[in-house]
Tab-separated table of N, CA and C and ligand atoms in Angstrom:
chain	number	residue	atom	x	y	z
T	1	UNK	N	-56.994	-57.710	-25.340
T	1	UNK	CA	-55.600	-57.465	-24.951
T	1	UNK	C	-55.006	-56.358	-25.813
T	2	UNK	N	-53.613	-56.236	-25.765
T	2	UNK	CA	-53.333	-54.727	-26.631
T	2	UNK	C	-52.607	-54.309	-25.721
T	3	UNK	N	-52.715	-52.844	-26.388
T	3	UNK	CA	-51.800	-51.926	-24.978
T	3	UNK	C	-52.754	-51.003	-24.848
T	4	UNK	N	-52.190	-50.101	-23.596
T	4	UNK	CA	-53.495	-49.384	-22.813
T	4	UNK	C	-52.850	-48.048	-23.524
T	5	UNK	N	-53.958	-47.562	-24.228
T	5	UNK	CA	-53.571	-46.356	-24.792
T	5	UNK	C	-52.747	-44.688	-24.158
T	6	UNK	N	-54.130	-45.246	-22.458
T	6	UNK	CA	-53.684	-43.967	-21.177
T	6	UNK	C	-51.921	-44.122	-21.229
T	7	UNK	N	-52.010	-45.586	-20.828
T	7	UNK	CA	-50.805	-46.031	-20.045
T	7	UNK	C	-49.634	-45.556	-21.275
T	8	UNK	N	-49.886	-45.906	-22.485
T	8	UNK	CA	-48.442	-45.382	-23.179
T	8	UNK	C	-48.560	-43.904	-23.301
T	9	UNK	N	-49.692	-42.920	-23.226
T	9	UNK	CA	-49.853	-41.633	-23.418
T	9	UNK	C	-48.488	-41.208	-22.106
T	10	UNK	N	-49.311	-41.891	-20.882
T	10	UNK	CA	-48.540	-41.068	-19.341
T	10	UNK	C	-46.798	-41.739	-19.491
T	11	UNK	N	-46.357	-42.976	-20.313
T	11	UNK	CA	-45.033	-43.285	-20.583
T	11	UNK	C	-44.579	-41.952	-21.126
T	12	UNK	N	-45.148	-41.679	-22.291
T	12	UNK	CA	-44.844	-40.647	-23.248
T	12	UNK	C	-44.582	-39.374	-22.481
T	13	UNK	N	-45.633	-39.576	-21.964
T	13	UNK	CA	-45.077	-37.703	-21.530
T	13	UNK	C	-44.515	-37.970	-20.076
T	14	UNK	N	-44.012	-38.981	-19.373
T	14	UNK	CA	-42.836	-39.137	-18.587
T	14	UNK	C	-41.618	-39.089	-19.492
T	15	UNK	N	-41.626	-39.643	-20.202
T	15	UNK	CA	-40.311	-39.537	-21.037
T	15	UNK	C	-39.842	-38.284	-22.014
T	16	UNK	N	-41.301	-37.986	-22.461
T	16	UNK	CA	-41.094	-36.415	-22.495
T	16	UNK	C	-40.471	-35.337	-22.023
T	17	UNK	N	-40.998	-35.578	-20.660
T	17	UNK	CA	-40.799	-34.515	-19.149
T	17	UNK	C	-39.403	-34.413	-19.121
T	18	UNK	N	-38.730	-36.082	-19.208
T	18	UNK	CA	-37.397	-36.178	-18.432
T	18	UNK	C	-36.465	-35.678	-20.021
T	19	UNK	N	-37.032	-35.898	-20.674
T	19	UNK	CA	-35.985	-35.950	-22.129
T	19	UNK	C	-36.202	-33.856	-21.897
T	20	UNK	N	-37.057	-33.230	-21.827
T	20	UNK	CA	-36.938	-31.912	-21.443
T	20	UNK	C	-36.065	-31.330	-20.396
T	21	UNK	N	-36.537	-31.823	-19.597
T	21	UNK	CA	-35.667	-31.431	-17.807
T	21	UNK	C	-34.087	-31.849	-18.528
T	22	UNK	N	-33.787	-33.079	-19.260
T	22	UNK	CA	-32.320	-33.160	-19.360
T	22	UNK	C	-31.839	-31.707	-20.321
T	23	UNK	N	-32.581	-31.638	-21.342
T	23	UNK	CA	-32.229	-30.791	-22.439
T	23	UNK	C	-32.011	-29.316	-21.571
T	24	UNK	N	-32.855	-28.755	-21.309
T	24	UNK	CA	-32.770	-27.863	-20.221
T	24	UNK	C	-31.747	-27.709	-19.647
T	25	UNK	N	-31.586	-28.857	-18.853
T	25	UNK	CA	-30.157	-28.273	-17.599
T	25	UNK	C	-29.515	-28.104	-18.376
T	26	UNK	N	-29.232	-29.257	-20.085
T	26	UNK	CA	-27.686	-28.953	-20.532
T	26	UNK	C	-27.601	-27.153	-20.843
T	27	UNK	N	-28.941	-26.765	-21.580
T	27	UNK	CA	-28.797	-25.468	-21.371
T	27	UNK	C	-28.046	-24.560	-20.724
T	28	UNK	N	-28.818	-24.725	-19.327
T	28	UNK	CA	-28.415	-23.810	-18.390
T	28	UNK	C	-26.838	-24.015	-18.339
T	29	UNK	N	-26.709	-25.134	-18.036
T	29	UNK	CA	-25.211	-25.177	-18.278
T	29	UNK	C	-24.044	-24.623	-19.051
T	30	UNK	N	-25.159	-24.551	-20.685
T	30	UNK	CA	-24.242	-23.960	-21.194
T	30	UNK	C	-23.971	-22.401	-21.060
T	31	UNK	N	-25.461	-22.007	-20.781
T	31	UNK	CA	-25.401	-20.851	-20.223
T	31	UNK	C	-24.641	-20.335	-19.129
T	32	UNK	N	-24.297	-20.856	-18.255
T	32	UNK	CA	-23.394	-20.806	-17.065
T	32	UNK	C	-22.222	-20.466	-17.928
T	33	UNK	N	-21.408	-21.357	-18.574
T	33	UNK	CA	-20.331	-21.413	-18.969
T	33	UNK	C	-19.657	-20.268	-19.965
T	34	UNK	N	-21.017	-19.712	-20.786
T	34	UNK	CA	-21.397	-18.415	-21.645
T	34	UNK	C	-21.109	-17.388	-20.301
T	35	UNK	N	-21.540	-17.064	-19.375
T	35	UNK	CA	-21.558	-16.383	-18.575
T	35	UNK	C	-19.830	-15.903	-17.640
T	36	UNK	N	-19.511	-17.092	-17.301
T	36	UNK	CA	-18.629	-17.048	-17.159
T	36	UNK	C	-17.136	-16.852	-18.015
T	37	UNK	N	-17.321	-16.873	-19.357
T	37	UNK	CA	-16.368	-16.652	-20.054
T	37	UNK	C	-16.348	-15.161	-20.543
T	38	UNK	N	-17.584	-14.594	-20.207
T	38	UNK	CA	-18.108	-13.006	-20.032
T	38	UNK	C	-17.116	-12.066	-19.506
T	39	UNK	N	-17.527	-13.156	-18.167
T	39	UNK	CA	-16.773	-12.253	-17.100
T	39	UNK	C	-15.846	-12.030	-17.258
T	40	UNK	N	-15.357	-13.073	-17.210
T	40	UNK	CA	-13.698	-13.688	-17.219
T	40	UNK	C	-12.758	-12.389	-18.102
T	41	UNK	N	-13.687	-12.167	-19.880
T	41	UNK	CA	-13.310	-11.384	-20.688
T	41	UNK	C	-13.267	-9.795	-20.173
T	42	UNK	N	-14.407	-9.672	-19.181
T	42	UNK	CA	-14.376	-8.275	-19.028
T	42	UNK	C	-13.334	-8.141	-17.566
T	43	UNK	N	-12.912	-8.627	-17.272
T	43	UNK	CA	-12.252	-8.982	-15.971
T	43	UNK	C	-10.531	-9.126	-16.755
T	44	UNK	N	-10.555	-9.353	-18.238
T	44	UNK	CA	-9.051	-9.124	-18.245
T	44	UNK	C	-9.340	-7.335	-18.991
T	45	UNK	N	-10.445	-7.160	-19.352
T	45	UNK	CA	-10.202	-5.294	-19.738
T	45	UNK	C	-10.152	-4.538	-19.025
T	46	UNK	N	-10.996	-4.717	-17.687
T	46	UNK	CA	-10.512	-3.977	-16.730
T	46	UNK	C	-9.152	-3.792	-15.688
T	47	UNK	N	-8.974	-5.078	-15.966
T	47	UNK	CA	-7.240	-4.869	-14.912
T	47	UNK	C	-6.526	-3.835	-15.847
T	48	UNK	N	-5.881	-3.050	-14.738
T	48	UNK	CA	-4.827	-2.162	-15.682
T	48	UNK	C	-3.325	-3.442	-16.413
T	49	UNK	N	-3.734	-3.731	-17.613
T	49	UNK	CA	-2.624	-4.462	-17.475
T	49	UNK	C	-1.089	-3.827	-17.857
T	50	UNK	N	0.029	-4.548	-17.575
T	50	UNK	CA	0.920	-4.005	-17.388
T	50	UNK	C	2.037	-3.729	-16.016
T	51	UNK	N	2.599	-3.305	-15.646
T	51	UNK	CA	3.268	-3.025	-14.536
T	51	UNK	C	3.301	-1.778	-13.584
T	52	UNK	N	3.119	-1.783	-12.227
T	52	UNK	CA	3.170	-0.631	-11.576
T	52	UNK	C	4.283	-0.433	-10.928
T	53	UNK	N	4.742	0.461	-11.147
T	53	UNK	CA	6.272	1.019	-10.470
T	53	UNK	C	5.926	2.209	-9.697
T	54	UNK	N	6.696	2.212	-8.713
T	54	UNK	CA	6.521	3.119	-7.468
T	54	UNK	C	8.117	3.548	-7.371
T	55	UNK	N	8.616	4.942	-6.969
T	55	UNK	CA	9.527	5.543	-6.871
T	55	UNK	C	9.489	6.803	-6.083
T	56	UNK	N	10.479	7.115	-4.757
T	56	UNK	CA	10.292	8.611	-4.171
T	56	UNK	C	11.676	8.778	-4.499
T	57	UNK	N	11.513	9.852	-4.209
T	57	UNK	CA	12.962	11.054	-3.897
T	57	UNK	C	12.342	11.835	-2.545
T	58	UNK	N	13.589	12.025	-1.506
T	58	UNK	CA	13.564	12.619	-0.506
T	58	UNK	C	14.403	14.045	-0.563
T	59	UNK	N	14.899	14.367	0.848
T	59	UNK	CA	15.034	15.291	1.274
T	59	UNK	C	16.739	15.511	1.253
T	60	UNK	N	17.127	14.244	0.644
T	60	UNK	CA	19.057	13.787	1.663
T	60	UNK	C	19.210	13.577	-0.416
T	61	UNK	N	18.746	14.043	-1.594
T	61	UNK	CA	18.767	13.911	-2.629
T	61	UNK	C	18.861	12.627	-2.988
T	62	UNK	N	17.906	11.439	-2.620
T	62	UNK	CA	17.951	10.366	-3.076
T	62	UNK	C	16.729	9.409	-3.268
T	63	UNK	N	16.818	8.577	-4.735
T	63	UNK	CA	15.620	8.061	-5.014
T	63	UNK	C	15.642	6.842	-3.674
T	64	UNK	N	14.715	6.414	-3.474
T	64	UNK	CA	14.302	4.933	-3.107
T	64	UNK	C	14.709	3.308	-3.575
T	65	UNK	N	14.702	3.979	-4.489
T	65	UNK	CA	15.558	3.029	-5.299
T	65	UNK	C	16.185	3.030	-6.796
T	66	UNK	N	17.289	2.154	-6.697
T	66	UNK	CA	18.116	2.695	-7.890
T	66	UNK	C	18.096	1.510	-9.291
T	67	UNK	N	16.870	0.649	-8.697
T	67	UNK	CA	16.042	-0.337	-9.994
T	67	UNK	C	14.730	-1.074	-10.040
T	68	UNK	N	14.876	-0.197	-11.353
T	68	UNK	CA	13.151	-0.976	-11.325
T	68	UNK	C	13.201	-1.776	-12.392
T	69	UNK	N	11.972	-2.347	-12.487
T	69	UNK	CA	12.001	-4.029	-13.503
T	69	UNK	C	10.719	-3.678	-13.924
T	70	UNK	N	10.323	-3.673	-15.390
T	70	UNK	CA	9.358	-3.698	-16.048
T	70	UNK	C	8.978	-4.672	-17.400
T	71	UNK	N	8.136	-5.653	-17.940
T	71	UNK	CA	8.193	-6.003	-18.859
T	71	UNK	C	7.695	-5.933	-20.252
T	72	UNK	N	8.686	-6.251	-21.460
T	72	UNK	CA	8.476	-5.231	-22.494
T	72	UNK	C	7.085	-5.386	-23.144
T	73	UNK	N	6.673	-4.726	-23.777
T	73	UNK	CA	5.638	-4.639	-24.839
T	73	UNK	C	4.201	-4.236	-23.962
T	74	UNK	N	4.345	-3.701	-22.437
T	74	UNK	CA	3.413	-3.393	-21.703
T	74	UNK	C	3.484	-1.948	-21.638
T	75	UNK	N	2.029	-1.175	-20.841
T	75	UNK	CA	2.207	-0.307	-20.229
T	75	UNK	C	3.023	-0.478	-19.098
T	76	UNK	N	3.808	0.928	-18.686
T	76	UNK	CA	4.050	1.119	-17.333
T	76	UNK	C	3.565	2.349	-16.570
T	77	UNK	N	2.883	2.122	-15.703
T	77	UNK	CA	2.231	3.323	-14.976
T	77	UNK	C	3.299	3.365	-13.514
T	78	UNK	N	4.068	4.718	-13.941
T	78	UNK	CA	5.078	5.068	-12.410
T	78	UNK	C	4.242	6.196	-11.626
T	79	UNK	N	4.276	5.555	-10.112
T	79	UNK	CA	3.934	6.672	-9.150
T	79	UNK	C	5.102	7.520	-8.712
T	80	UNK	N	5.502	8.315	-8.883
T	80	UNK	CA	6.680	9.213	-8.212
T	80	UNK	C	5.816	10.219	-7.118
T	81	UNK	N	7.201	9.740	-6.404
T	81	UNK	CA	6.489	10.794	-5.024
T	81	UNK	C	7.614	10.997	-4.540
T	82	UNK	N	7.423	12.619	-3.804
T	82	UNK	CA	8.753	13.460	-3.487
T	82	UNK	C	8.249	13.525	-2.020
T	83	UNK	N	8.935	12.404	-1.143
T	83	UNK	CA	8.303	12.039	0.184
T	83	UNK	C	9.389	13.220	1.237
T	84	UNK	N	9.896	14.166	0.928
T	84	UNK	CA	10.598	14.965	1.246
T	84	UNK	C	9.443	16.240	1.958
T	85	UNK	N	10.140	17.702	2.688
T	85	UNK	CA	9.845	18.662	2.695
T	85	UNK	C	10.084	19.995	1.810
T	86	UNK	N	10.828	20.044	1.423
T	86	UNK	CA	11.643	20.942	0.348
T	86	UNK	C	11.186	21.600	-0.509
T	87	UNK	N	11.304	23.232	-0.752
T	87	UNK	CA	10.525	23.329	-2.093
T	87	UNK	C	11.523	22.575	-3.091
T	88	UNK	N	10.153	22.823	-4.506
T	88	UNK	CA	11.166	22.100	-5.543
T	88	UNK	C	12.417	22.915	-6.360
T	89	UNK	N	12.127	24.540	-5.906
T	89	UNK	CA	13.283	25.130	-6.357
T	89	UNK	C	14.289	24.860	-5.703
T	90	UNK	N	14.200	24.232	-4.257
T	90	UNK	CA	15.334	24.245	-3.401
T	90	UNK	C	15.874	22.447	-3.679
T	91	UNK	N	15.241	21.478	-3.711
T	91	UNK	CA	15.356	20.170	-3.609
T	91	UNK	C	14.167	19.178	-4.550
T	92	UNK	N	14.398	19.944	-6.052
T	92	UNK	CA	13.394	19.435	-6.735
T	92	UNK	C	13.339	18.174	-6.868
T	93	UNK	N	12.583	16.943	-7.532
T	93	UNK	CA	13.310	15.895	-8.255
T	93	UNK	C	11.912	15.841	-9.141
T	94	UNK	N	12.610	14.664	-10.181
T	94	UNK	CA	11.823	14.166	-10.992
T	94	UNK	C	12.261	12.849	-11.875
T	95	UNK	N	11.626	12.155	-12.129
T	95	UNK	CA	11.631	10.899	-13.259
T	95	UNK	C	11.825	10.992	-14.521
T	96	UNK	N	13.549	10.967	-14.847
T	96	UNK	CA	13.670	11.026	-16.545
T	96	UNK	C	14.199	10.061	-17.291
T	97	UNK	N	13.266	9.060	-17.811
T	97	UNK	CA	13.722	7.916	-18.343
T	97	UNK	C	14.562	8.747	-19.351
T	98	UNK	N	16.183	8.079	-19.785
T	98	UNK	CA	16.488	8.112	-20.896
T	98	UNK	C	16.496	7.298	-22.025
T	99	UNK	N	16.789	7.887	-23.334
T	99	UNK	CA	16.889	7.120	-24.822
T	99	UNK	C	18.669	6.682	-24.879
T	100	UNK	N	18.067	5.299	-25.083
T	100	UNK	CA	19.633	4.727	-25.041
T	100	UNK	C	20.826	5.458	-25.416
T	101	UNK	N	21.852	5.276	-25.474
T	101	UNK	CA	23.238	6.005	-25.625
T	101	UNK	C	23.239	7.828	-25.491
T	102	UNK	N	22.062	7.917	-23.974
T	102	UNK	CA	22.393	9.577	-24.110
T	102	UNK	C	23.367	9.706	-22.922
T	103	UNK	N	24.362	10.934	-22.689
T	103	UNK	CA	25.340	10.809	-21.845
T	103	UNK	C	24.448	11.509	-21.139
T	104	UNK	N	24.532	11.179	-19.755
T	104	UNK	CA	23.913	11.303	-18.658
T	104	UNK	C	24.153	12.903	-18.227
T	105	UNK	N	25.647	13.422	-18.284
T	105	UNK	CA	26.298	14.172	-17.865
T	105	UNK	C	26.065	15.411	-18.598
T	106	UNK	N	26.039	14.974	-19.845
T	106	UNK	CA	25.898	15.946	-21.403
T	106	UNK	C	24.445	16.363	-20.860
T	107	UNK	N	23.590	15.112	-20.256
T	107	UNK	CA	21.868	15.584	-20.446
T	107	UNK	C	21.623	16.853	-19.486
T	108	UNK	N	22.255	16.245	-18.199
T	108	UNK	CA	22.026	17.320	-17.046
T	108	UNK	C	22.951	18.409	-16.973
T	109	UNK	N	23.706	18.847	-17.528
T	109	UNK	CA	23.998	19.921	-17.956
T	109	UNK	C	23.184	21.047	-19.051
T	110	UNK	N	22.730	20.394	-19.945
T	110	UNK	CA	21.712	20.656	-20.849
T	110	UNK	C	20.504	21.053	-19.857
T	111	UNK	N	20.069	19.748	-19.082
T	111	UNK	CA	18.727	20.255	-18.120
T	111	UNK	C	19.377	21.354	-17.615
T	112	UNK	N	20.159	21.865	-16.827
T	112	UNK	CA	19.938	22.838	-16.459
T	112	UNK	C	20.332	23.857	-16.739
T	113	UNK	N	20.254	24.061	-18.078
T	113	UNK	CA	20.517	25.263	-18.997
T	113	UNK	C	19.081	25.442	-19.319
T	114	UNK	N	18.572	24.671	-19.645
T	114	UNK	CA	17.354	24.890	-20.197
T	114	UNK	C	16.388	25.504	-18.860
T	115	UNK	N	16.339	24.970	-17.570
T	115	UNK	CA	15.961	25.509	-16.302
T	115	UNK	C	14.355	25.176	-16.168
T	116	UNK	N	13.989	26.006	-15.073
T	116	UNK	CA	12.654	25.998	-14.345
T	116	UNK	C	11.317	26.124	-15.569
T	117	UNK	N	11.647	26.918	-16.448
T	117	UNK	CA	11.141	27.317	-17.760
T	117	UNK	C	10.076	25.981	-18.157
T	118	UNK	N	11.458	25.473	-18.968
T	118	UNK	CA	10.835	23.680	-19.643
T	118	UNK	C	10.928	22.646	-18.435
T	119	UNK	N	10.571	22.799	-17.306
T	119	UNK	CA	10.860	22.043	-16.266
T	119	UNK	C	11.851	20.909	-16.238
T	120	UNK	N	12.833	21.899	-16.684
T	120	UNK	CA	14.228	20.928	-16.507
T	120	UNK	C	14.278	19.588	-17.355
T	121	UNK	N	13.643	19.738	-18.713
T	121	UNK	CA	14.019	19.208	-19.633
T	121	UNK	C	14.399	19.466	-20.949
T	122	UNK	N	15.134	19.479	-21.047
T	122	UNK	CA	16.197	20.063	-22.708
T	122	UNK	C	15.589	19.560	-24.017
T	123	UNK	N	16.034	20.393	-24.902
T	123	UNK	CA	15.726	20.026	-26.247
T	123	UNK	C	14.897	19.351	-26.427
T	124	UNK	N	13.177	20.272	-25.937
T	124	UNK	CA	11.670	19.664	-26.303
T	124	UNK	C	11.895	18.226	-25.671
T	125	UNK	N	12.678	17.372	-25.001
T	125	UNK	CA	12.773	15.749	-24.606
T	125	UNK	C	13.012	15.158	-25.468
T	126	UNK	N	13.685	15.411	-26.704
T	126	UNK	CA	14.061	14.502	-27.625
T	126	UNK	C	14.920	13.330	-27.105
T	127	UNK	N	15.754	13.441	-26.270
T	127	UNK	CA	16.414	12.436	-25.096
T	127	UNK	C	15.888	11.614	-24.526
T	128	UNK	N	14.557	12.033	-24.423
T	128	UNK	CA	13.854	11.487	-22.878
T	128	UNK	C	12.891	10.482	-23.488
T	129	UNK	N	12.522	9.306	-22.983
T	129	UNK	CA	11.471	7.981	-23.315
T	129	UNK	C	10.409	8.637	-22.466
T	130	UNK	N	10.362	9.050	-21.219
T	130	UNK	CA	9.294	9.740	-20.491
T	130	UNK	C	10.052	10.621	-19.146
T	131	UNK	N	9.147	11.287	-18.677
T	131	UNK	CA	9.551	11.839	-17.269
T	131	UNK	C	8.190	12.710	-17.118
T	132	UNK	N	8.628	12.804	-15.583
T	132	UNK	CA	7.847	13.103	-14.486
T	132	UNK	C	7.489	14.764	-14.542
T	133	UNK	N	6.789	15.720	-14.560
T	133	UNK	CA	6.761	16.912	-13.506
T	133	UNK	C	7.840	16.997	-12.569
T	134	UNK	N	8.829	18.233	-12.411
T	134	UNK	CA	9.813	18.292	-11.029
T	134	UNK	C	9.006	18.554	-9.902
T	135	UNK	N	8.820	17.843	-8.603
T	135	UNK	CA	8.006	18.006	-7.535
T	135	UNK	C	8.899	18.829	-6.366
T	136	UNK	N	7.682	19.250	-5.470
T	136	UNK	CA	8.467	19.366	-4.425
T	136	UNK	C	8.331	18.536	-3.226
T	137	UNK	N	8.542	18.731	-2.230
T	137	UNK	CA	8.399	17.844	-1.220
T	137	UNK	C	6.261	17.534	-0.720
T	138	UNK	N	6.238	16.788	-0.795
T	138	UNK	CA	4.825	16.308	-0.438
T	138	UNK	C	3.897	15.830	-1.483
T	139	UNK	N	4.553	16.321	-3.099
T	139	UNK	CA	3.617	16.355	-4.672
T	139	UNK	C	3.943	14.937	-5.117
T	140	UNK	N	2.874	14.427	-5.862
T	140	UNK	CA	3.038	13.076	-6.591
T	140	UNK	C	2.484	13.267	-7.635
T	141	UNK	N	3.512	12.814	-8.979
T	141	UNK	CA	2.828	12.707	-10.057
T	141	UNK	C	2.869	11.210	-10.754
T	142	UNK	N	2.054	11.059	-11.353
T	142	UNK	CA	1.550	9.845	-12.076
T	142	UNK	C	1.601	9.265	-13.472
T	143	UNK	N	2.817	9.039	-13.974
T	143	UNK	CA	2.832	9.401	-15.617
T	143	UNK	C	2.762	7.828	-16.341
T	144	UNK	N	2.069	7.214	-17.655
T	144	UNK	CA	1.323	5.702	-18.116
T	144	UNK	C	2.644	6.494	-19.711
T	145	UNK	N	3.264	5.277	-19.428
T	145	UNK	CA	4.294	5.539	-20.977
T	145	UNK	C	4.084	3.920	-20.917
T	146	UNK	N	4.437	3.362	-22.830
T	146	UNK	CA	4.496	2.225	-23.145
T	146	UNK	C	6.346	1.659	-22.706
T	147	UNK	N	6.131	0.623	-22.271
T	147	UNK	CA	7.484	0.368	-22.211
T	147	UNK	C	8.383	0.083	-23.525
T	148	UNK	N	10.017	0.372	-23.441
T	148	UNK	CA	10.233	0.295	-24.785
T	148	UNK	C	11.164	-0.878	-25.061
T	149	UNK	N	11.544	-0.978	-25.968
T	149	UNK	CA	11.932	-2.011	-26.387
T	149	UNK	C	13.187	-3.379	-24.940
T	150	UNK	N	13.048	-4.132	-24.846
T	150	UNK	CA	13.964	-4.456	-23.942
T	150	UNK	C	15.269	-3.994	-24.274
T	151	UNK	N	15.804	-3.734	-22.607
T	151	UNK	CA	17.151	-3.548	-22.429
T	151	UNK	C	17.379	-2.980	-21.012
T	152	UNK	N	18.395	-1.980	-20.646
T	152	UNK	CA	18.515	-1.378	-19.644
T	152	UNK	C	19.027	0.218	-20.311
T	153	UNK	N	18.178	0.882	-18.929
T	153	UNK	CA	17.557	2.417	-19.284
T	153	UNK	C	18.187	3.333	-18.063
T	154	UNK	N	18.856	4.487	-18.884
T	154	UNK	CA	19.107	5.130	-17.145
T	154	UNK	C	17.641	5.862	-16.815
T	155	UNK	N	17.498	6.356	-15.585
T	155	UNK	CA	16.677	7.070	-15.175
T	155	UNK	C	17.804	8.563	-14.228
T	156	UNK	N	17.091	9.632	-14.329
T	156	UNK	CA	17.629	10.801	-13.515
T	156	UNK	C	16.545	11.286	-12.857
T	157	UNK	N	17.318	12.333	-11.830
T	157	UNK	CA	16.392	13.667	-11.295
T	157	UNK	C	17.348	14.816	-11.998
T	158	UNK	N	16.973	15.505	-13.166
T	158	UNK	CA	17.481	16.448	-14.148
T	158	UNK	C	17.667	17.861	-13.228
T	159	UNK	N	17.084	17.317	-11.571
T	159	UNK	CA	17.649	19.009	-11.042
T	159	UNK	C	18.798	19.187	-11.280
T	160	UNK	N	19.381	20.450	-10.993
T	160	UNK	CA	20.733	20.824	-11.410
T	160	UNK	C	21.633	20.335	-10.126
T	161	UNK	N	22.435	19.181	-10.686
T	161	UNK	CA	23.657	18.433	-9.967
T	161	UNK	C	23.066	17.454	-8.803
T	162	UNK	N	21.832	16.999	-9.032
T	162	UNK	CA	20.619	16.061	-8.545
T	162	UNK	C	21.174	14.280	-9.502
T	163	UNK	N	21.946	14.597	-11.292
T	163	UNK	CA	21.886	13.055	-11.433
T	163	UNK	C	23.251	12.830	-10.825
T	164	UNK	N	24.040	13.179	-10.283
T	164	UNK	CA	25.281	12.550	-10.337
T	164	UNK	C	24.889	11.405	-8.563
T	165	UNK	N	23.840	12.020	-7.902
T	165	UNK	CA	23.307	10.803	-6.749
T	165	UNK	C	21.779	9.781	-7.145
T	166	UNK	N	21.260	10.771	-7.732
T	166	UNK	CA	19.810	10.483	-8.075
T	166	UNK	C	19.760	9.993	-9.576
T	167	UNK	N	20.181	8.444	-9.697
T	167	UNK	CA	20.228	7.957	-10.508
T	167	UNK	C	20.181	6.631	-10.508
T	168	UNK	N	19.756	5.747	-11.728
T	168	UNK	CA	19.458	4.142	-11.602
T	168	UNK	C	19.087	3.711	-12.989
T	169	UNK	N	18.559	2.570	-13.104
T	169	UNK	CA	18.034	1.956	-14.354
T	169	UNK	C	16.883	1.451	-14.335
T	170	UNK	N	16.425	1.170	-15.301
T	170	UNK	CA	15.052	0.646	-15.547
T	170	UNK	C	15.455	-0.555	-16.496
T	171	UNK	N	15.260	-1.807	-16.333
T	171	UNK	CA	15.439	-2.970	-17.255
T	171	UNK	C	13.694	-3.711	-17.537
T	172	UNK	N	13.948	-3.364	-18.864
T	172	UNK	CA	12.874	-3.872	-19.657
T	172	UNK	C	13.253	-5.664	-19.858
T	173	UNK	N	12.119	-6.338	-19.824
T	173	UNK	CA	12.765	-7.892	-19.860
T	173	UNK	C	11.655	-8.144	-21.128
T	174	UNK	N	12.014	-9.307	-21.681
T	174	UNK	CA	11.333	-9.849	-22.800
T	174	UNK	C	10.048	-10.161	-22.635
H	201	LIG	CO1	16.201	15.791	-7.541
């Protein structure tokens, strides 16, 4: 009597087998989960993160709209498009974020002293948080500025006698 030596060998390496096959899947599993947290990571570097703002100016001197909403501590990438016919000497526009407490009136007077030259922006942009290229009718430009601190921002078209219609805000939120 006793035990059968075969018989506990083939226990053994059944229990072997299965104690492997378990270890294994947990593997793979964890591997799965490795994999997916991969992605996941490269999937938040590739989104542009941040906000996309879209804005035209036409032909009748007026933006599309007179607010946009962005939130702070992001990029903002603005599409401006001058969905108009017009040249831009005749019916230019463009996107000029301002720096808080600048007089609007003081600026575009300034823009257009300064003229076609500095493309209608004054004093190197010391005023300006960002702006656009002046377009003409059919041109789009594309400009990536960090947003700045929260608050509310005017925006212009610095053509000459373009801000007193072509004007709005930009509110940065927390
Ligand atoms: Co304009």
């Amino acid at each position: 009597m006793g035990l059968n030596p075969n018989h506990d060998m083939r226990t053994y390496l059944i229990v072997t087998t299965i104690a492997l096959m378990l270890s294994s899947c947990g593997e793979s599993k964890k591997e799965e989960k490795t994999a997916l947290k991969i992605g996941q990571t490269s999937t938040q570097v590739e989104a542009p993160s941040g906000t996309a703002l879209a804005l035209s100016g036409n032909d009748m001197m007026q933006f599309d709209k007179n607010e946009l909403l962005a939130k702070g501590g992001e990029k903002i990438t603005l599409t401006f498009r001058h969905v108009g016919q017009l040249d831009k000497r005749v019916m230019g526009h463009n996107f000029v974020l301002l720096k808080p407490g600048t007089d609007i009136t003081g600026f575009a007077n300034e823009a257009a002293s300064a003229g076609e030259a500095s493309d209608w922006i004054p004093n190197d942009g010391v005023q300006v948080i960002a702006h656009t290229k002046m377009l003409g009718g059919g041109q789009t430009d594309v400009i990536t500025f960090d947003a700045p601190e929260p608050g509310v921002y005017d925006f212009i078209c610095s053509f000459p006698g373009h801000s007193a219609m072509m004007r709005g805000t930009l509110t940065i939120t927390e």
